[in-house]
Amino acid sequence: MPSKNFIEYAILLLFKDRNDHLFSFLIFSFIVFILSSVLFISDSLQYDLIQSIKSHPQIVVENTRAGRAYEMHDGYVYDITQITGVSNVEGVVDGYYYFAQKRVWFHVIGDAHLAKDEMVIGQGVQKEMAELYYKDVFHFLNEERMIAVKIDKIAPKGTNIISNDAIYLNPNTARAVLGMEMDEYSKLYVTVPNPNEVSEIALKIVELYPSVKATSQADAIGAVRHLYYYKGGIFMILYVIAMVSFFILLKNQVGLVYGEKKKEIAILRSLGFCIKDIIALKFIQNAVVSISAYLLGVALAYVYVFVFNAPYLRNIFLGSELENSVLLTPVVDLNLLFLIFLFGVIPFLAFVILPAWKIAISDMSEAVKS
């Protein structure tokens, strides 16, 4: 264990040679900042979507015909209710309305709490409508007529990840807007009190109606995680490329600096510093540089994502045609931060200490004479 005086001497030398370490400190902080920002955004969006899925019943049933979504009627509701273990089946109206004037799609969702002539809209929808002066009333156009609906209120900004492109309407009004019959549903929400029976009941529903897709909560959560692991994986590849480039630059810089510092190492050897002391000296200096750069990168990423809502970078994950200003929920995965530390700081120290060790074990007599 190095003495207190030895550590103080190492820190003093670090501040004396701070210009030599500035380049690696800034680049390493920037790389950690980018990767941490991506992981914070990914984890936050995953968390919000998974919480939304968990608020729905255990199974969501959707019908398809020729590969496209197709409506269901009360007969489906009755038949699924008869399956043992099912406590409730709720028909849901859900679809997309094309706003031709702005060339964007709005997500129409049935909400039985709303009156027939009122609706709640998301922040993104409000912005698109307001640009064409639809501030109090909006006119939906279907194949037969125009449907005027009053804009009752705007969905809270905190729900933007779900509601940004959404319009909530009374189910009957939503059917009229989407061109559905009064006894038709887009989806069925199936409630199963016993979690152990969910998979079996989902299988029975598919056996009963082979054209439907019965998605359990576990499957829906798995799909969300897969989507964000895929996007996170792309950034991980870019991160690896950036890190390799950084370490190559670092190796060249360290070679240059230690070439100039060879005489300093030789003097330390002549003063009685053994090889172990010189390695410890370089380890302390570069541990301070890499750990402080790591902490700075993570702290800046936290502020960028959860205070400033990650401008520009969040759009890569959201991917909506409507501008979305979500409030990202602070979620920090300590395991991933530890992995960044492990695969960032440890190689950093190795790339710096190995050249110092090679110089320290070489013949110092020529360096002292020069």
Short mmCIF file of C-alpha atoms in Angstrom, two decimals:
data_model
loop_
_atom_site.label_atom_id
_atom_site.label_comp_id
_atom_site.label_asym_id
_atom_site.label_seq_id
_atom_site.Cartn_x
_atom_site.Cartn_y
_atom_site.Cartn_z
CA MET A 1 0.00 0.00 0.00
CA PRO A 2 1.61 3.34 -1.04
CA SER A 3 2.25 5.82 1.77
CA LYS A 4 0.37 9.10 2.05
CA ASN A 5 3.49 11.07 1.01
CA PHE A 6 3.88 8.87 -2.07
CA ILE A 7 0.25 9.47 -3.13
CA GLU A 8 0.63 13.23 -2.57
CA TYR A 9 3.80 13.22 -4.69
CA ALA A 10 1.95 11.36 -7.48
CA ILE A 11 -0.90 13.90 -7.42
CA LEU A 12 1.57 16.82 -7.46
CA LEU A 13 3.29 15.34 -10.50
CA LEU A 14 -0.13 14.87 -12.15
CA PHE A 15 -0.99 18.56 -11.76
CA LYS A 16 2.49 19.53 -12.94
CA ASP A 17 1.99 17.46 -16.14
CA ARG A 18 -1.74 18.21 -16.53
CA ASN A 19 -1.38 19.29 -20.16
CA ASP A 20 -0.06 15.80 -21.01
CA HIS A 21 -3.25 14.20 -19.61
CA LEU A 22 -5.80 16.76 -20.85
CA PHE A 23 -6.33 15.15 -24.29
CA SER A 24 -7.09 11.66 -22.96
CA PHE A 25 -9.26 13.10 -20.15
CA LEU A 26 -11.49 15.07 -22.56
CA ILE A 27 -11.87 12.32 -25.16
CA PHE A 28 -12.59 9.63 -22.57
CA SER A 29 -15.19 11.88 -20.83
CA PHE A 30 -16.91 12.49 -24.18
CA ILE A 31 -17.11 8.77 -25.06
CA VAL A 32 -18.52 7.89 -21.62
CA PHE A 33 -20.99 10.79 -21.94
CA ILE A 34 -22.34 9.55 -25.30
CA LEU A 35 -22.69 5.92 -24.23
CA SER A 36 -24.23 6.78 -20.85
CA SER A 37 -26.73 9.14 -22.54
CA VAL A 38 -27.84 6.40 -24.94
CA LEU A 39 -28.27 3.90 -22.11
CA PHE A 40 -30.17 6.39 -19.93
CA ILE A 41 -32.61 7.20 -22.78
CA SER A 42 -33.05 3.53 -23.68
CA ASP A 43 -33.68 2.48 -20.05
CA SER A 44 -36.08 5.37 -19.42
CA LEU A 45 -38.22 4.71 -22.52
CA GLN A 46 -38.25 0.98 -21.81
CA TYR A 47 -39.37 1.63 -18.24
CA ASP A 48 -42.29 3.89 -19.29
CA LEU A 49 -43.48 1.52 -22.03
CA ILE A 50 -43.28 -1.52 -19.75
CA GLN A 51 -45.24 0.31 -17.03
CA SER A 52 -47.89 1.13 -19.66
CA ILE A 53 -48.10 -2.53 -20.74
CA LYS A 54 -48.43 -3.63 -17.11
CA SER A 55 -51.44 -1.33 -16.69
CA HIS A 56 -53.32 -3.35 -19.36
CA PRO A 57 -55.03 -6.73 -18.80
CA GLN A 58 -52.91 -9.88 -19.06
CA ILE A 59 -53.78 -10.78 -22.70
CA VAL A 60 -54.44 -8.54 -25.72
CA VAL A 61 -56.25 -10.23 -28.62
CA GLU A 62 -56.03 -8.85 -32.18
CA ASN A 63 -57.58 -10.32 -35.30
CA THR A 64 -55.90 -10.49 -38.71
CA ARG A 65 -57.04 -11.29 -42.22
CA ALA A 66 -54.58 -11.49 -45.14
CA GLY A 67 -51.92 -10.18 -42.79
CA ARG A 68 -53.86 -7.03 -41.88
CA ALA A 69 -55.74 -6.01 -38.73
CA TYR A 70 -59.39 -6.99 -38.86
CA GLU A 71 -62.31 -6.14 -36.59
CA MET A 72 -63.91 -8.47 -34.03
CA HIS A 73 -67.52 -8.52 -32.81
CA ASP A 74 -69.48 -9.50 -29.71
CA GLY A 75 -69.33 -13.21 -30.70
CA TYR A 76 -65.57 -13.21 -30.01
CA VAL A 77 -66.19 -11.57 -26.61
CA TYR A 78 -68.77 -14.19 -25.64
CA ASP A 79 -66.68 -17.20 -26.75
CA ILE A 80 -63.51 -16.05 -24.96
CA THR A 81 -65.49 -15.27 -21.79
CA GLN A 82 -66.52 -18.96 -21.70
CA ILE A 83 -62.89 -20.15 -21.38
CA THR A 84 -62.19 -21.38 -17.85
CA GLY A 85 -59.92 -18.95 -15.97
CA VAL A 86 -61.06 -15.81 -17.83
CA SER A 87 -62.80 -13.30 -15.54
CA ASN A 88 -63.51 -10.48 -18.03
CA VAL A 89 -63.22 -9.58 -21.72
CA GLU A 90 -63.33 -5.93 -22.76
CA GLY A 91 -63.74 -4.78 -26.36
CA VAL A 92 -61.52 -1.85 -27.33
CA VAL A 93 -61.69 0.57 -30.26
CA ASP A 94 -58.23 1.47 -31.50
CA GLY A 95 -56.99 2.59 -34.92
CA TYR A 96 -55.30 5.30 -36.99
CA TYR A 97 -56.79 8.38 -38.65
CA TYR A 98 -54.90 10.01 -41.54
CA PHE A 99 -54.77 13.82 -41.27
CA ALA A 100 -54.26 14.52 -44.95
CA GLN A 101 -53.69 18.26 -44.60
CA LYS A 102 -50.51 17.63 -42.59
CA ARG A 103 -49.79 14.12 -43.95
CA VAL A 104 -49.54 12.56 -40.52
CA TRP A 105 -51.33 9.69 -38.74
CA PHE A 106 -53.16 10.16 -35.43
CA HIS A 107 -53.69 7.23 -33.08
CA VAL A 108 -57.44 7.07 -32.24
CA ILE A 109 -58.25 5.32 -28.94
CA GLY A 110 -61.75 4.69 -27.56
CA ASP A 111 -62.38 6.00 -24.02
CA ALA A 112 -65.81 5.31 -22.49
CA HIS A 113 -65.35 8.14 -19.96
CA LEU A 114 -65.72 10.79 -22.69
CA ALA A 115 -68.97 12.20 -24.08
CA LYS A 116 -69.76 11.63 -27.77
CA ASP A 117 -68.86 15.18 -28.79
CA GLU A 118 -65.60 15.67 -26.88
CA MET A 119 -62.04 14.39 -27.10
CA VAL A 120 -58.64 14.53 -25.38
CA ILE A 121 -55.56 14.95 -27.56
CA GLY A 122 -51.82 14.52 -27.10
CA GLN A 123 -49.28 17.35 -27.22
CA GLY A 124 -48.03 16.40 -30.71
CA VAL A 125 -51.60 16.25 -32.07
CA GLN A 126 -52.39 19.65 -30.55
CA LYS A 127 -49.39 21.19 -32.28
CA GLU A 128 -50.35 19.77 -35.71
CA MET A 129 -53.99 20.84 -35.36
CA ALA A 130 -53.13 24.31 -34.05
CA GLU A 131 -51.01 25.01 -37.15
CA LEU A 132 -54.25 24.77 -39.19
CA TYR A 133 -56.27 26.74 -36.61
CA TYR A 134 -58.11 23.75 -35.08
CA LYS A 135 -57.96 25.01 -31.49
CA ASP A 136 -61.44 24.34 -30.03
CA VAL A 137 -63.12 21.98 -32.49
CA PHE A 138 -61.69 19.47 -34.99
CA HIS A 139 -63.53 18.09 -38.03
CA PHE A 140 -62.89 14.43 -38.86
CA LEU A 141 -63.58 13.38 -42.43
CA ASN A 142 -64.67 9.84 -43.26
CA GLU A 143 -66.07 8.39 -46.48
CA GLU A 144 -69.62 9.57 -45.73
CA ARG A 145 -69.56 12.75 -43.67
CA MET A 146 -67.76 15.28 -41.53
CA ILE A 147 -67.72 14.70 -37.76
CA ALA A 148 -67.14 17.75 -35.55
CA VAL A 149 -65.70 17.01 -32.09
CA LYS A 150 -64.85 19.52 -29.36
CA ILE A 151 -61.26 19.47 -28.05
CA ASP A 152 -61.94 18.96 -24.35
CA LYS A 153 -58.37 19.02 -22.99
CA ILE A 154 -54.73 18.21 -23.72
CA ALA A 155 -53.09 15.07 -22.30
CA PRO A 156 -50.41 15.86 -19.66
CA LYS A 157 -46.85 16.23 -20.96
CA GLY A 158 -45.68 13.47 -18.62
CA THR A 159 -47.71 10.91 -20.65
CA ASN A 160 -46.24 11.96 -24.01
CA ILE A 161 -44.50 8.69 -24.78
CA ILE A 162 -47.99 7.09 -25.02
CA SER A 163 -50.26 10.06 -25.80
CA ASN A 164 -48.17 12.33 -28.07
CA ASP A 165 -49.89 11.15 -31.29
CA ALA A 166 -53.11 9.98 -29.57
CA ILE A 167 -56.71 11.19 -29.79
CA TYR A 168 -59.04 9.80 -27.11
CA LEU A 169 -62.69 9.65 -28.21
CA ASN A 170 -65.91 8.10 -26.98
CA PRO A 171 -65.90 4.53 -28.45
CA ASN A 172 -68.94 5.18 -30.65
CA THR A 173 -67.44 8.41 -32.02
CA ALA A 174 -64.14 6.59 -32.56
CA ARG A 175 -65.98 3.88 -34.54
CA ALA A 176 -67.62 6.54 -36.70
CA VAL A 177 -64.25 8.21 -37.35
CA LEU A 178 -62.55 4.89 -38.19
CA GLY A 179 -65.46 3.60 -40.32
CA MET A 180 -66.30 0.68 -38.00
CA GLU A 181 -69.73 -0.79 -37.27
CA MET A 182 -71.26 -0.18 -33.82
CA ASP A 183 -70.67 -3.79 -32.60
CA GLU A 184 -67.07 -4.04 -33.80
CA TYR A 185 -63.84 -3.91 -31.80
CA SER A 186 -60.19 -3.48 -32.80
CA LYS A 187 -58.79 -5.38 -29.80
CA LEU A 188 -59.98 -7.43 -26.86
CA TYR A 189 -58.45 -7.06 -23.39
CA VAL A 190 -58.69 -10.39 -21.55
CA THR A 191 -58.37 -10.42 -17.75
CA VAL A 192 -56.94 -13.60 -16.18
CA PRO A 193 -56.76 -13.50 -12.34
CA ASN A 194 -54.26 -16.39 -12.06
CA PRO A 195 -50.89 -15.40 -13.67
CA ASN A 196 -49.94 -19.09 -14.02
CA GLU A 197 -52.84 -19.65 -16.45
CA VAL A 198 -52.06 -16.78 -18.84
CA SER A 199 -49.99 -18.80 -21.36
CA GLU A 200 -52.47 -21.66 -21.42
CA ILE A 201 -55.45 -19.34 -21.94
CA ALA A 202 -53.61 -17.43 -24.71
CA LEU A 203 -53.08 -20.79 -26.43
CA LYS A 204 -56.76 -21.72 -26.04
CA ILE A 205 -57.83 -18.39 -27.60
CA VAL A 206 -55.62 -19.05 -30.64
CA GLU A 207 -56.98 -22.60 -30.91
CA LEU A 208 -60.52 -21.18 -30.78
CA TYR A 209 -59.82 -18.52 -33.43
CA PRO A 210 -56.73 -19.42 -35.48
CA SER A 211 -56.67 -16.01 -37.22
CA VAL A 212 -56.17 -14.04 -33.98
CA LYS A 213 -52.97 -13.11 -32.19
CA ALA A 214 -53.12 -13.38 -28.37
CA THR A 215 -50.23 -11.43 -26.85
CA SER A 216 -49.53 -11.85 -23.14
CA GLN A 217 -47.94 -9.12 -21.01
CA ALA A 218 -44.70 -11.12 -20.87
CA ASP A 219 -44.56 -11.33 -24.68
CA ALA A 220 -45.30 -7.59 -25.07
CA ILE A 221 -42.61 -6.68 -22.51
CA GLY A 222 -40.16 -9.01 -24.28
CA ALA A 223 -40.87 -7.26 -27.62
CA VAL A 224 -40.18 -3.81 -26.09
CA ARG A 225 -36.91 -5.02 -24.55
CA HIS A 226 -35.86 -6.63 -27.83
CA LEU A 227 -36.55 -3.38 -29.72
CA TYR A 228 -34.44 -1.28 -27.36
CA TYR A 229 -31.67 -3.88 -27.08
CA TYR A 230 -31.51 -3.77 -30.89
CA LYS A 231 -31.16 0.02 -30.94
CA GLY A 232 -28.81 -0.09 -27.95
CA GLY A 233 -26.79 -2.77 -29.78
CA ILE A 234 -26.18 -0.43 -32.72
CA PHE A 235 -24.83 2.18 -30.35
CA MET A 236 -22.75 -0.47 -28.58
CA ILE A 237 -21.05 -1.32 -31.90
CA LEU A 238 -20.38 2.38 -32.51
CA TYR A 239 -19.08 2.63 -28.96
CA VAL A 240 -16.65 -0.24 -29.48
CA ILE A 241 -15.38 1.40 -32.70
CA ALA A 242 -14.97 4.73 -30.87
CA MET A 243 -13.16 3.07 -27.97
CA VAL A 244 -10.75 1.20 -30.27
CA SER A 245 -9.98 4.45 -32.12
CA PHE A 246 -9.51 6.22 -28.80
CA PHE A 247 -7.11 3.59 -27.45
CA ILE A 248 -5.05 3.73 -30.65
CA LEU A 249 -4.79 7.52 -30.23
CA LEU A 250 -4.05 7.08 -26.55
CA LYS A 251 -1.28 4.56 -27.26
CA ASN A 252 0.40 6.95 -29.72
CA GLN A 253 0.08 9.87 -27.30
CA VAL A 254 1.41 7.83 -24.36
CA GLY A 255 4.35 6.61 -26.48
CA LEU A 256 5.20 10.21 -27.35
CA VAL A 257 4.84 11.53 -23.80
CA TYR A 258 6.80 8.67 -22.21
CA GLY A 259 9.52 9.07 -24.82
CA GLU A 260 9.99 12.61 -23.51
CA LYS A 261 9.61 11.48 -19.88
CA LYS A 262 12.19 8.71 -20.12
CA LYS A 263 14.80 10.90 -18.41
CA GLU A 264 12.38 11.64 -15.57
CA ILE A 265 11.81 7.92 -15.01
CA ALA A 266 15.59 7.34 -15.10
CA ILE A 267 16.12 10.03 -12.43
CA LEU A 268 13.44 8.44 -10.23
CA ARG A 269 15.22 5.08 -10.61
CA SER A 270 18.55 6.68 -9.66
CA LEU A 271 16.88 8.23 -6.55
CA GLY A 272 15.94 4.75 -5.36
CA PHE A 273 12.46 4.26 -6.90
CA CYS A 274 12.07 0.59 -7.85
CA ILE A 275 10.04 -0.56 -10.88
CA LYS A 276 7.06 -1.29 -8.63
CA ASP A 277 7.12 2.31 -7.31
CA ILE A 278 7.18 3.79 -10.82
CA ILE A 279 4.26 1.57 -11.89
CA ALA A 280 2.36 2.60 -8.74
CA LEU A 281 3.11 6.27 -9.47
CA LYS A 282 1.72 6.01 -13.02
CA PHE A 283 -1.23 3.92 -11.82
CA ILE A 284 -2.29 6.55 -9.24
CA GLN A 285 -1.97 9.41 -11.74
CA ASN A 286 -3.94 7.69 -14.51
CA ALA A 287 -6.52 6.19 -12.14
CA VAL A 288 -7.31 9.76 -11.06
CA VAL A 289 -7.57 10.84 -14.73
CA SER A 290 -9.73 7.92 -15.92
CA ILE A 291 -12.07 7.72 -12.90
CA SER A 292 -12.65 11.49 -12.84
CA ALA A 293 -13.30 11.42 -16.63
CA TYR A 294 -15.72 8.51 -16.15
CA LEU A 295 -17.60 10.29 -13.33
CA LEU A 296 -17.72 13.53 -15.31
CA GLY A 297 -19.06 11.73 -18.42
CA VAL A 298 -21.81 9.94 -16.43
CA ALA A 299 -22.79 13.13 -14.54
CA LEU A 300 -23.01 15.17 -17.77
CA ALA A 301 -25.08 12.41 -19.40
CA TYR A 302 -27.50 12.38 -16.44
CA VAL A 303 -27.98 16.16 -16.66
CA TYR A 304 -28.31 16.07 -20.48
CA VAL A 305 -30.94 13.30 -20.44
CA PHE A 306 -32.99 13.88 -17.30
CA VAL A 307 -32.70 17.67 -16.93
CA PHE A 308 -32.59 18.81 -20.57
CA ASN A 309 -34.56 15.79 -21.95
CA ALA A 310 -31.79 14.74 -24.37
CA PRO A 311 -32.45 17.10 -27.31
CA TYR A 312 -31.65 15.55 -30.76
CA LEU A 313 -30.54 12.16 -29.37
CA ARG A 314 -34.01 11.14 -28.07
CA ASN A 315 -35.53 11.44 -31.58
CA ILE A 316 -33.42 8.47 -32.70
CA PHE A 317 -35.34 6.29 -30.23
CA LEU A 318 -38.79 7.84 -30.52
CA GLY A 319 -38.98 7.69 -34.31
CA SER A 320 -42.42 9.37 -34.58
CA GLU A 321 -43.47 11.57 -37.48
CA LEU A 322 -44.86 14.01 -34.88
CA GLU A 323 -42.43 16.03 -32.80
CA ASN A 324 -42.34 14.44 -29.36
CA SER A 325 -41.12 16.28 -26.27
CA VAL A 326 -41.28 13.43 -23.74
CA LEU A 327 -40.31 13.85 -20.11
CA LEU A 328 -37.80 11.07 -19.54
CA THR A 329 -38.28 9.23 -16.25
CA PRO A 330 -34.95 9.04 -14.34
CA VAL A 331 -33.95 5.36 -14.48
CA VAL A 332 -30.33 4.36 -13.82
CA ASP A 333 -29.12 0.79 -14.36
CA LEU A 334 -26.09 0.44 -12.07
CA ASN A 335 -25.05 -2.86 -13.69
CA LEU A 336 -24.66 -1.18 -17.09
CA LEU A 337 -22.72 1.72 -15.56
CA PHE A 338 -20.40 -0.81 -13.92
CA LEU A 339 -19.89 -2.51 -17.31
CA ILE A 340 -18.96 0.84 -18.89
CA PHE A 341 -16.49 1.36 -16.05
CA LEU A 342 -15.07 -2.13 -16.48
CA PHE A 343 -14.64 -1.91 -20.26
CA GLY A 344 -13.51 1.74 -20.22
CA VAL A 345 -11.34 2.45 -17.20
CA ILE A 346 -9.48 -0.91 -17.03
CA PRO A 347 -8.28 -0.85 -20.70
CA PHE A 348 -7.42 2.83 -20.25
CA LEU A 349 -5.10 2.00 -17.33
CA ALA A 350 -3.60 -0.95 -19.21
CA PHE A 351 -2.77 1.19 -22.28
CA VAL A 352 -1.02 3.78 -20.09
CA ILE A 353 0.80 1.58 -17.57
CA LEU A 354 2.25 -1.00 -19.98
CA PRO A 355 4.43 1.58 -21.87
CA ALA A 356 5.61 3.00 -18.50
CA TRP A 357 6.56 -0.50 -17.34
CA LYS A 358 8.49 -1.16 -20.59
CA ILE A 359 10.49 2.05 -20.11
CA ALA A 360 11.08 1.38 -16.40
CA ILE A 361 12.63 -2.07 -17.03
CA SER A 362 14.90 -0.81 -19.85
CA ASP A 363 18.53 0.34 -19.39
CA MET A 364 18.38 3.77 -17.69
CA SER A 365 22.11 4.67 -17.88
CA GLU A 366 21.86 6.25 -21.39
CA ALA A 367 18.75 8.24 -20.42
CA VAL A 368 20.49 9.72 -17.37
CA LYS A 369 23.58 10.72 -19.41
CA SER A 370 21.55 12.50 -22.12
#
